[in-house]
Short mmCIF file of C-alpha atoms in Angstrom, two decimals:
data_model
loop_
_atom_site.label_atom_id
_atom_site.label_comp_id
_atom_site.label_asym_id
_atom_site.label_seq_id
_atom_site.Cartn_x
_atom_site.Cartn_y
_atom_site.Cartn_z
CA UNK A 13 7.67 177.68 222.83
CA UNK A 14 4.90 178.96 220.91
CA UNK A 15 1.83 180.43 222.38
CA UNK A 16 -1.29 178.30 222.31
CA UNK A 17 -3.17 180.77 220.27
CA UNK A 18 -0.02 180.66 217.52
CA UNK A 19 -0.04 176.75 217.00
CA UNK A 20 -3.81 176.62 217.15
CA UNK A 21 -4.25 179.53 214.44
CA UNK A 22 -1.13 177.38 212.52
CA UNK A 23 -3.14 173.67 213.04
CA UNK A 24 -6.30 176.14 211.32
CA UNK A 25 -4.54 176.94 208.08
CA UNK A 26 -3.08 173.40 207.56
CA UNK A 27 -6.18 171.77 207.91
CA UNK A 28 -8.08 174.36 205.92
CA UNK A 29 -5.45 174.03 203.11
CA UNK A 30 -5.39 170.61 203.21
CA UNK A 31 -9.41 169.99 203.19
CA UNK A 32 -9.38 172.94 200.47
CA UNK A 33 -6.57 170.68 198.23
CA UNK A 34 -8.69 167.97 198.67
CA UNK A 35 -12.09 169.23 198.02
CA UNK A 36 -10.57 170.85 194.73
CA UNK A 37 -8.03 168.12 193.81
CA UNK A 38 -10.78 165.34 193.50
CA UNK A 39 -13.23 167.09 191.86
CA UNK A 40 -14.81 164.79 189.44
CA UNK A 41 -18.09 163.56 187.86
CA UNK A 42 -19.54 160.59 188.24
CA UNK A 43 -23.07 159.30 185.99
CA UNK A 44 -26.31 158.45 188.40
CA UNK A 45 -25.35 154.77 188.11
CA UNK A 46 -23.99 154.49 191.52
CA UNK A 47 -25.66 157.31 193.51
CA UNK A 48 -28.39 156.96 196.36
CA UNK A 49 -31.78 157.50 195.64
CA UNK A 50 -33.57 160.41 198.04
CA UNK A 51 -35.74 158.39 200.04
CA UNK A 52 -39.34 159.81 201.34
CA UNK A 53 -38.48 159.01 205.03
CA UNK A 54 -36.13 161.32 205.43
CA UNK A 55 -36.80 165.21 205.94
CA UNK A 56 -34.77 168.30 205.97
CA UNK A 57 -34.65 171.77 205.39
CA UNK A 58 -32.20 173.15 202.24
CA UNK A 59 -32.25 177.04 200.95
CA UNK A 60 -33.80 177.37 197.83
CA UNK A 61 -31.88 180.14 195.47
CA UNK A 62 -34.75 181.92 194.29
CA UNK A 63 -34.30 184.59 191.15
CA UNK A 64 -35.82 187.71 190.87
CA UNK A 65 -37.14 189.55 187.88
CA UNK A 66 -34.42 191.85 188.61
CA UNK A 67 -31.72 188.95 188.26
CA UNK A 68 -31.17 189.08 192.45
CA UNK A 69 -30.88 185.96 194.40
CA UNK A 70 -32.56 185.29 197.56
CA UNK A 71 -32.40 182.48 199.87
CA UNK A 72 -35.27 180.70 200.62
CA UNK A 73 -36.06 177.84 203.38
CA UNK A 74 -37.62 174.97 202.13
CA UNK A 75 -38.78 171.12 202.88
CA UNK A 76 -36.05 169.49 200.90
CA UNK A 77 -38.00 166.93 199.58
CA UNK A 78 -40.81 169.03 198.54
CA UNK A 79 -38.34 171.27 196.71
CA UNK A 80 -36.74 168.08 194.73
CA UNK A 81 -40.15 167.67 192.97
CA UNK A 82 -39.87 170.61 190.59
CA UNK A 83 -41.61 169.01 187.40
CA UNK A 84 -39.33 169.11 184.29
CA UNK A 85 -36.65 171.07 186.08
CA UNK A 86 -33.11 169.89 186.59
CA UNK A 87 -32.13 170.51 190.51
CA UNK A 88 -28.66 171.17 191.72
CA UNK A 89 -28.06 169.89 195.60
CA UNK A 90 -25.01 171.49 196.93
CA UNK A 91 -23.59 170.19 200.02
CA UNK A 92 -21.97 172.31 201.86
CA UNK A 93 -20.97 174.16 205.45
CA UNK A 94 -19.79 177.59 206.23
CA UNK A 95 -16.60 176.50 207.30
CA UNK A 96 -15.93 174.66 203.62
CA UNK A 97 -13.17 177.48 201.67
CA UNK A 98 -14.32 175.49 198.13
CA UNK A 99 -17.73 176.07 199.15
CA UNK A 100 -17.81 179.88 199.60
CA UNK A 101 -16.05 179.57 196.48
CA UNK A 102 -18.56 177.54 194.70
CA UNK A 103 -21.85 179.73 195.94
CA UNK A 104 -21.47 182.48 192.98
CA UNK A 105 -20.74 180.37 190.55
CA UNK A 106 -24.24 178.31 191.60
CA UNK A 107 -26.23 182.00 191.47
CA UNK A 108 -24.77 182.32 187.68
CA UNK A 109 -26.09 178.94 187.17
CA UNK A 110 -29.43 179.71 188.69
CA UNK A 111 -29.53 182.81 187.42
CA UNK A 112 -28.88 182.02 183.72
CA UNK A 113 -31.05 179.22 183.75
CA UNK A 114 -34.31 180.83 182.63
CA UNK A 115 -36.07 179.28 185.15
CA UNK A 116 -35.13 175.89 183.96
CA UNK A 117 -32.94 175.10 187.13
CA UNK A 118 -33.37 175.03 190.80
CA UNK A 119 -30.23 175.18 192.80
CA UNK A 120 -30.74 174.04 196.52
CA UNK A 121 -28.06 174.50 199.29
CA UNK A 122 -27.69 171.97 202.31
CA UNK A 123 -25.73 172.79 205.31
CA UNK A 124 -24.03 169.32 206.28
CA UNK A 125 -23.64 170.60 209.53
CA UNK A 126 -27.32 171.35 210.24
CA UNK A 127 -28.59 168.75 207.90
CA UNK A 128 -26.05 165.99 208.79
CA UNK A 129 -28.87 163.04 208.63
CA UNK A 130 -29.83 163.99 205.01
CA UNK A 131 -26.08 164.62 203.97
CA UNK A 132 -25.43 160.96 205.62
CA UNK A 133 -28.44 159.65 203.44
CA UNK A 134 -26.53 160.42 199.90
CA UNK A 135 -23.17 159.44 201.43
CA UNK A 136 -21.70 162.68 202.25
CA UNK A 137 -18.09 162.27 202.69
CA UNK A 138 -16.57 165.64 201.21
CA UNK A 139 -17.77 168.64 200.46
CA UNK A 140 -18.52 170.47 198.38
CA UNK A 141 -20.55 167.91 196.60
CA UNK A 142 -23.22 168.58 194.26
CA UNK A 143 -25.87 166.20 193.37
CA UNK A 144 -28.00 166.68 189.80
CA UNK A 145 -31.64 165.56 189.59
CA UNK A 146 -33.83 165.73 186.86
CA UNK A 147 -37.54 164.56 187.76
CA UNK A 148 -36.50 163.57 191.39
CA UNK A 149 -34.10 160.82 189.65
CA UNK A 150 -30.14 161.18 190.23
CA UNK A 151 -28.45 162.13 186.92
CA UNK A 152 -25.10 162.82 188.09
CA UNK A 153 -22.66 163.99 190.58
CA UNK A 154 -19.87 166.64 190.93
CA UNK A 155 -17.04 166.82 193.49
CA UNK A 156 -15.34 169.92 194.56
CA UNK A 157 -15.46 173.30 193.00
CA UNK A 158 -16.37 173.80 189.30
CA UNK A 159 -17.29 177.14 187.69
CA UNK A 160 -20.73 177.88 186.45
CA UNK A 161 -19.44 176.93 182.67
CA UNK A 162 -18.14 173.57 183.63
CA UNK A 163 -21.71 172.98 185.96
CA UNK A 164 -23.34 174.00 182.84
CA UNK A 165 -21.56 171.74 180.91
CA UNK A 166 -23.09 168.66 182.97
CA UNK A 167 -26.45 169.47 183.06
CA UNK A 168 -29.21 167.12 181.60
CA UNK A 169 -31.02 168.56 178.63
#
């Protein structure tokens, strides 16, 4: 019989591989027609990827809601958790985005598992899942892991 530790290590990589195929298998995008609108009630905290003259990234804690209104900016939520393989995946290829932006886009991370009322507000239900604002309106939506061309690719004007 197999030790404890063995089948629980075992159960570990099948789920991770499985959440992993599915976070990456479905990865889509979808127009703002059917998303949720951020509503003012709700509050939480999301890390703001801030750029430095330099070109480094630093994390920054922020009210989420004050860091959606960025005037004439196009926002990137990610949702995401440590745990998430497709996430850790997805963080450099936000920082490129950010990064290569000019300025012109804000990239915000939430942590579903610290944040879970605001992920539950947009209808979390997989991760990663990135949300696209322009002027605090919903423009779009991507599922699982893109690179920082494709992102690009699907970013309002």
């Amino acid at each position: 019989m197999p030790s404890h530790s063995l089948v629980s290590d075992f159960r570990c990589v099948v789920l991770s591989t499985v959440a992993m195929i599915l976070a990456c298998g479905c990865a889509e995008f979808e127009s703002s027609a059917n998303l949720p609108q951020p509503s003012p009630e709700v509050s939480g905290q999301a890390e703001r990827l801030a750029v430095g003259e330099d070109g480094s990234i630093t994390h920054e804690n922020v009210d989420f809601l004050e860091a959606l209104n960025a005037p004439g900016k196009t926002v990137i939520v990610d949702f995401w958790a440590t745990w998430c393989g497709p996430c850790r995946m997805l963080a450099p290829e936000l920082e490129k985005v950010a990064k290569e932006s000019g300025g012109q886009v804000v990239v915000l991370k939430v942590n579903v598992d610290e944040e879970a009322e605001l992920a539950a507000q947009f209808g979390i239900s997989g991760i990663p899942d990135m949300r696209i604002f322009r002027d605090q309106q919903p423009v779009s939506r991507i599922l699982g892991f893109r690179p920082a061309a494709e992102i690009r690719k699907n970013l309002p004007q």
